[in-house]
Amino acid sequence: MRELDGLRPSSGGRSGPTKVFVMFCAFFAVIVTGCATEAREDVLKGFQLELPPCPTENLTFSGQTSAPGIKLAMSFTAPTTCVEQYLKDHHVDLTNPLYWPTSAWDNIGGASISPTAPPFRPASMKQFKLALDPNKRYKRYIGFRTPKEAEFSVLLDREGEQTSLYMESRLPGRVGKLD
């Protein structure tokens, strides 16, 4: 092959140092992001959480059980009686709801929080495609717990006999730890 100005044509393969660098980058990406491809069944099993026994619609889901970033965000729509039983089965006191929007500005860690601040992290709000109406009152609960002691925030949107449940993990409990 002919050299041009001291450059040799590429052999199509990567050199030894380049291969090592590419492998390191791929390994580092997995470590930093965690296992982003965990199946829904595996994540639910890791949290010791099942879907309710009734038919559900509009299921959204994302989560992982490996560190860093042990998390779960899930939503579905089901009959209101089923959603309420699902909450009771996970230690939620339905007689003591919080509400969104909240009734006043709050101050947490020196930061002012608007009454209409989103109830979930931005990624979860996007996943849920949740556009809340600040003129409507939504019930919220904190304290939904799994047998692995993972805790979730929950928001309900009731429409007639159906309720949409949105939930996001707050505390990982013992998820990811061997029992």
PDB file of C-alpha atoms in Angstrom:
ATOM      1  CA  MET A   1       0.000   0.000   0.000  1.00  0.00           C
ATOM      2  CA  ARG A   2       1.155   3.478  -0.763  1.00  0.00           C
ATOM      3  CA  GLU A   3       1.877   5.900   2.093  1.00  0.00           C
ATOM      4  CA  LEU A   4       0.610   9.480   1.843  1.00  0.00           C
ATOM      5  CA  ASP A   5       2.738  12.044   3.642  1.00  0.00           C
ATOM      6  CA  GLY A   6       3.992   9.442   6.111  1.00  0.00           C
ATOM      7  CA  LEU A   7       0.517   8.086   6.938  1.00  0.00           C
ATOM      8  CA  ARG A   8      -0.408   4.500   6.416  1.00  0.00           C
ATOM      9  CA  PRO A   9      -3.922   3.483   5.481  1.00  0.00           C
ATOM     10  CA  SER A  10      -5.990   2.049   8.304  1.00  0.00           C
ATOM     11  CA  SER A  11      -5.989  -1.710   8.544  1.00  0.00           C
ATOM     12  CA  GLY A  12      -9.665  -1.609   9.567  1.00  0.00           C
ATOM     13  CA  GLY A  13      -8.920  -2.918  13.059  1.00  0.00           C
ATOM     14  CA  ARG A  14      -8.126  -1.021  16.233  1.00  0.00           C
ATOM     15  CA  SER A  15      -4.657  -0.866  17.730  1.00  0.00           C
ATOM     16  CA  GLY A  16      -3.945  -2.505  21.088  1.00  0.00           C
ATOM     17  CA  PRO A  17      -4.139   0.720  23.164  1.00  0.00           C
ATOM     18  CA  THR A  18      -7.325   1.807  21.361  1.00  0.00           C
ATOM     19  CA  LYS A  19      -8.988  -1.554  22.048  1.00  0.00           C
ATOM     20  CA  VAL A  20      -8.084  -1.302  25.728  1.00  0.00           C
ATOM     21  CA  PHE A  21      -9.459   2.258  25.891  1.00  0.00           C
ATOM     22  CA  VAL A  22     -12.752   1.260  24.209  1.00  0.00           C
ATOM     23  CA  MET A  23     -13.149  -1.722  26.563  1.00  0.00           C
ATOM     24  CA  PHE A  24     -12.394   0.493  29.585  1.00  0.00           C
ATOM     25  CA  CYS A  25     -15.004   3.053  28.455  1.00  0.00           C
ATOM     26  CA  ALA A  26     -17.653   0.351  28.002  1.00  0.00           C
ATOM     27  CA  PHE A  27     -16.848  -1.157  31.422  1.00  0.00           C
ATOM     28  CA  PHE A  28     -16.901   2.279  33.079  1.00  0.00           C
ATOM     29  CA  ALA A  29     -20.270   3.109  31.492  1.00  0.00           C
ATOM     30  CA  VAL A  30     -21.777  -0.072  32.966  1.00  0.00           C
ATOM     31  CA  ILE A  31     -20.345   0.710  36.411  1.00  0.00           C
ATOM     32  CA  VAL A  32     -21.570   4.315  36.413  1.00  0.00           C
ATOM     33  CA  THR A  33     -25.044   3.672  35.024  1.00  0.00           C
ATOM     34  CA  GLY A  34     -25.666   0.315  36.639  1.00  0.00           C
ATOM     35  CA  CYS A  35     -27.444  -2.418  34.791  1.00  0.00           C
ATOM     36  CA  ALA A  36     -29.961  -0.458  32.747  1.00  0.00           C
ATOM     37  CA  THR A  37     -31.361  -3.501  30.986  1.00  0.00           C
ATOM     38  CA  GLU A  38     -32.905  -5.389  33.894  1.00  0.00           C
ATOM     39  CA  ALA A  39     -36.209  -7.011  32.978  1.00  0.00           C
ATOM     40  CA  ARG A  40     -39.362  -5.810  34.716  1.00  0.00           C
ATOM     41  CA  GLU A  41     -39.892  -9.216  36.339  1.00  0.00           C
ATOM     42  CA  ASP A  42     -36.352  -9.180  37.768  1.00  0.00           C
ATOM     43  CA  VAL A  43     -36.716  -5.670  39.190  1.00  0.00           C
ATOM     44  CA  LEU A  44     -40.116  -6.447  40.725  1.00  0.00           C
ATOM     45  CA  LYS A  45     -38.659  -9.620  42.237  1.00  0.00           C
ATOM     46  CA  GLY A  46     -35.674  -7.629  43.586  1.00  0.00           C
ATOM     47  CA  PHE A  47     -38.065  -5.192  45.305  1.00  0.00           C
ATOM     48  CA  GLN A  48     -40.372  -8.083  46.365  1.00  0.00           C
ATOM     49  CA  LEU A  49     -43.234  -6.288  44.667  1.00  0.00           C
ATOM     50  CA  GLU A  50     -46.018  -7.686  42.522  1.00  0.00           C
ATOM     51  CA  LEU A  51     -48.549  -5.977  40.317  1.00  0.00           C
ATOM     52  CA  PRO A  52     -52.088  -5.957  41.733  1.00  0.00           C
ATOM     53  CA  PRO A  53     -54.206  -9.066  41.060  1.00  0.00           C
ATOM     54  CA  CYS A  54     -56.766  -7.097  39.003  1.00  0.00           C
ATOM     55  CA  PRO A  55     -56.441  -6.141  35.331  1.00  0.00           C
ATOM     56  CA  THR A  56     -54.260  -3.082  34.777  1.00  0.00           C
ATOM     57  CA  GLU A  57     -53.893  -0.720  31.837  1.00  0.00           C
ATOM     58  CA  ASN A  58     -51.334   1.878  30.737  1.00  0.00           C
ATOM     59  CA  LEU A  59     -48.447   0.242  32.598  1.00  0.00           C
ATOM     60  CA  THR A  60     -45.190   2.227  32.579  1.00  0.00           C
ATOM     61  CA  PHE A  61     -42.078   0.928  34.241  1.00  0.00           C
ATOM     62  CA  SER A  62     -38.392   1.638  34.767  1.00  0.00           C
ATOM     63  CA  GLY A  63     -36.042   0.431  37.418  1.00  0.00           C
ATOM     64  CA  GLN A  64     -32.939  -1.359  38.535  1.00  0.00           C
ATOM     65  CA  THR A  65     -31.874  -3.297  41.598  1.00  0.00           C
ATOM     66  CA  SER A  66     -28.111  -2.878  41.325  1.00  0.00           C
ATOM     67  CA  ALA A  67     -26.065  -0.083  42.822  1.00  0.00           C
ATOM     68  CA  PRO A  68     -25.597   2.720  42.113  1.00  0.00           C
ATOM     69  CA  GLY A  69     -29.088   3.967  41.494  1.00  0.00           C
ATOM     70  CA  ILE A  70     -31.379   1.336  42.988  1.00  0.00           C
ATOM     71  CA  LYS A  71     -34.765   2.658  41.911  1.00  0.00           C
ATOM     72  CA  LEU A  72     -38.204   1.858  40.588  1.00  0.00           C
ATOM     73  CA  ALA A  73     -40.820   4.079  38.967  1.00  0.00           C
ATOM     74  CA  MET A  74     -44.085   2.511  37.874  1.00  0.00           C
ATOM     75  CA  SER A  75     -47.603   3.559  36.960  1.00  0.00           C
ATOM     76  CA  PHE A  76     -50.802   1.820  35.934  1.00  0.00           C
ATOM     77  CA  THR A  77     -54.549   2.325  35.790  1.00  0.00           C
ATOM     78  CA  ALA A  78     -56.924  -0.111  37.497  1.00  0.00           C
ATOM     79  CA  PRO A  79     -60.336  -0.190  39.199  1.00  0.00           C
ATOM     80  CA  THR A  80     -60.333   2.153  42.212  1.00  0.00           C
ATOM     81  CA  THR A  81     -61.217  -0.614  44.697  1.00  0.00           C
ATOM     82  CA  CYS A  82     -58.253  -2.665  43.478  1.00  0.00           C
ATOM     83  CA  VAL A  83     -55.846   0.292  43.723  1.00  0.00           C
ATOM     84  CA  GLU A  84     -57.025   1.023  47.261  1.00  0.00           C
ATOM     85  CA  GLN A  85     -56.531  -2.614  48.303  1.00  0.00           C
ATOM     86  CA  TYR A  86     -53.073  -2.606  46.690  1.00  0.00           C
ATOM     87  CA  LEU A  87     -52.146   0.418  48.805  1.00  0.00           C
ATOM     88  CA  LYS A  88     -53.524  -1.151  51.998  1.00  0.00           C
ATOM     89  CA  ASP A  89     -51.574  -4.342  51.259  1.00  0.00           C
ATOM     90  CA  HIS A  90     -48.419  -2.200  51.257  1.00  0.00           C
ATOM     91  CA  HIS A  91     -48.999  -0.445  54.602  1.00  0.00           C
ATOM     92  CA  VAL A  92     -50.588   2.765  53.290  1.00  0.00           C
ATOM     93  CA  ASP A  93     -53.047   4.479  55.639  1.00  0.00           C
ATOM     94  CA  LEU A  94     -55.739   5.718  53.241  1.00  0.00           C
ATOM     95  CA  THR A  95     -57.275   7.914  55.962  1.00  0.00           C
ATOM     96  CA  ASN A  96     -54.258  10.220  56.033  1.00  0.00           C
ATOM     97  CA  PRO A  97     -53.480  11.454  52.499  1.00  0.00           C
ATOM     98  CA  LEU A  98     -51.220  14.301  51.535  1.00  0.00           C
ATOM     99  CA  TYR A  99     -52.288  16.366  48.545  1.00  0.00           C
ATOM    100  CA  TRP A 100     -50.826  17.834  45.394  1.00  0.00           C
ATOM    101  CA  PRO A 101     -50.685  20.713  44.947  1.00  0.00           C
ATOM    102  CA  THR A 102     -49.703  21.358  48.519  1.00  0.00           C
ATOM    103  CA  SER A 103     -51.443  24.101  50.461  1.00  0.00           C
ATOM    104  CA  ALA A 104     -48.404  26.373  50.916  1.00  0.00           C
ATOM    105  CA  TRP A 105     -44.792  27.021  50.019  1.00  0.00           C
ATOM    106  CA  ASP A 106     -42.384  24.760  51.872  1.00  0.00           C
ATOM    107  CA  ASN A 107     -38.778  25.208  52.900  1.00  0.00           C
ATOM    108  CA  ILE A 108     -36.619  22.085  52.725  1.00  0.00           C
ATOM    109  CA  GLY A 109     -32.891  22.333  53.372  1.00  0.00           C
ATOM    110  CA  GLY A 110     -32.949  26.070  52.837  1.00  0.00           C
ATOM    111  CA  ALA A 111     -34.646  25.793  49.436  1.00  0.00           C
ATOM    112  CA  SER A 112     -38.143  27.127  48.840  1.00  0.00           C
ATOM    113  CA  ILE A 113     -40.467  24.560  47.288  1.00  0.00           C
ATOM    114  CA  SER A 114     -43.502  25.715  45.320  1.00  0.00           C
ATOM    115  CA  PRO A 115     -46.897  24.159  46.099  1.00  0.00           C
ATOM    116  CA  THR A 116     -47.008  23.052  42.456  1.00  0.00           C
ATOM    117  CA  ALA A 117     -43.474  21.597  42.320  1.00  0.00           C
ATOM    118  CA  PRO A 118     -43.589  18.194  40.591  1.00  0.00           C
ATOM    119  CA  PRO A 119     -44.168  15.340  43.059  1.00  0.00           C
ATOM    120  CA  PHE A 120     -41.587  13.068  41.352  1.00  0.00           C
ATOM    121  CA  ARG A 121     -38.111  13.361  39.826  1.00  0.00           C
ATOM    122  CA  PRO A 122     -38.032  14.808  36.291  1.00  0.00           C
ATOM    123  CA  ALA A 123     -37.196  11.428  34.699  1.00  0.00           C
ATOM    124  CA  SER A 124     -40.235   9.826  36.356  1.00  0.00           C
ATOM    125  CA  MET A 125     -42.517  12.705  35.377  1.00  0.00           C
ATOM    126  CA  LYS A 126     -41.371  12.259  31.776  1.00  0.00           C
ATOM    127  CA  GLN A 127     -41.814   8.474  31.919  1.00  0.00           C
ATOM    128  CA  PHE A 128     -45.315   8.854  33.367  1.00  0.00           C
ATOM    129  CA  LYS A 129     -46.174  11.574  30.812  1.00  0.00           C
ATOM    130  CA  LEU A 130     -47.722  13.214  33.827  1.00  0.00           C
ATOM    131  CA  ALA A 131     -49.174  16.677  33.298  1.00  0.00           C
ATOM    132  CA  LEU A 132     -50.876  17.579  36.559  1.00  0.00           C
ATOM    133  CA  ASP A 133     -53.655  20.153  36.683  1.00  0.00           C
ATOM    134  CA  PRO A 134     -52.877  22.629  39.510  1.00  0.00           C
ATOM    135  CA  ASN A 135     -56.622  23.305  39.815  1.00  0.00           C
ATOM    136  CA  LYS A 136     -57.332  19.654  40.648  1.00  0.00           C
ATOM    137  CA  ARG A 137     -56.513  17.988  43.981  1.00  0.00           C
ATOM    138  CA  TYR A 138     -54.590  14.686  43.822  1.00  0.00           C
ATOM    139  CA  LYS A 139     -54.124  12.343  46.779  1.00  0.00           C
ATOM    140  CA  ARG A 140     -50.530  11.496  47.657  1.00  0.00           C
ATOM    141  CA  TYR A 141     -49.131   8.953  50.058  1.00  0.00           C
ATOM    142  CA  ILE A 142     -45.685   8.337  51.470  1.00  0.00           C
ATOM    143  CA  GLY A 143     -45.012   5.054  53.172  1.00  0.00           C
ATOM    144  CA  PHE A 144     -45.915   2.441  50.561  1.00  0.00           C
ATOM    145  CA  ARG A 145     -43.494  -0.346  51.616  1.00  0.00           C
ATOM    146  CA  THR A 146     -42.411  -3.695  50.232  1.00  0.00           C
ATOM    147  CA  PRO A 147     -41.185  -6.722  52.229  1.00  0.00           C
ATOM    148  CA  LYS A 148     -37.615  -5.607  51.317  1.00  0.00           C
ATOM    149  CA  GLU A 149     -38.375  -2.346  53.195  1.00  0.00           C
ATOM    150  CA  ALA A 150     -38.215  -0.258  50.023  1.00  0.00           C
ATOM    151  CA  GLU A 151     -40.437   2.803  50.386  1.00  0.00           C
ATOM    152  CA  PHE A 152     -42.348   4.673  47.678  1.00  0.00           C
ATOM    153  CA  SER A 153     -44.163   7.949  47.116  1.00  0.00           C
ATOM    154  CA  VAL A 154     -47.541   7.455  45.456  1.00  0.00           C
ATOM    155  CA  LEU A 155     -49.865   9.832  43.633  1.00  0.00           C
ATOM    156  CA  LEU A 156     -53.423   8.898  42.619  1.00  0.00           C
ATOM    157  CA  ASP A 157     -55.493  10.320  39.777  1.00  0.00           C
ATOM    158  CA  ARG A 158     -59.073   9.100  40.041  1.00  0.00           C
ATOM    159  CA  GLU A 159     -61.359   9.226  36.995  1.00  0.00           C
ATOM    160  CA  GLY A 160     -64.739   7.645  37.745  1.00  0.00           C
ATOM    161  CA  GLU A 161     -64.362   3.982  38.693  1.00  0.00           C
ATOM    162  CA  GLN A 162     -60.725   3.879  37.522  1.00  0.00           C
ATOM    163  CA  THR A 163     -57.652   5.256  39.281  1.00  0.00           C
ATOM    164  CA  SER A 164     -54.207   5.850  37.844  1.00  0.00           C
ATOM    165  CA  LEU A 165     -51.474   5.105  40.368  1.00  0.00           C
ATOM    166  CA  TYR A 166     -48.010   6.650  39.970  1.00  0.00           C
ATOM    167  CA  MET A 167     -45.236   5.469  42.269  1.00  0.00           C
ATOM    168  CA  GLU A 168     -41.544   6.223  42.651  1.00  0.00           C
ATOM    169  CA  SER A 169     -39.086   4.690  45.095  1.00  0.00           C
ATOM    170  CA  ARG A 170     -37.843   6.997  47.860  1.00  0.00           C
ATOM    171  CA  LEU A 171     -35.726   4.591  49.918  1.00  0.00           C
ATOM    172  CA  PRO A 172     -34.191   1.333  48.610  1.00  0.00           C
ATOM    173  CA  GLY A 173     -34.486  -0.572  51.894  1.00  0.00           C
ATOM    174  CA  ARG A 174     -32.689  -3.902  51.520  1.00  0.00           C
ATOM    175  CA  VAL A 175     -33.028  -4.080  47.723  1.00  0.00           C
ATOM    176  CA  GLY A 176     -29.746  -5.161  46.192  1.00  0.00           C
ATOM    177  CA  LYS A 177     -28.523  -6.722  49.437  1.00  0.00           C
ATOM    178  CA  LEU A 178     -28.281 -10.461  49.867  1.00  0.00           C
ATOM    179  CA  ASP A 179     -30.612 -11.870  52.498  1.00  0.00           C
TER     180      ASP A 179
END
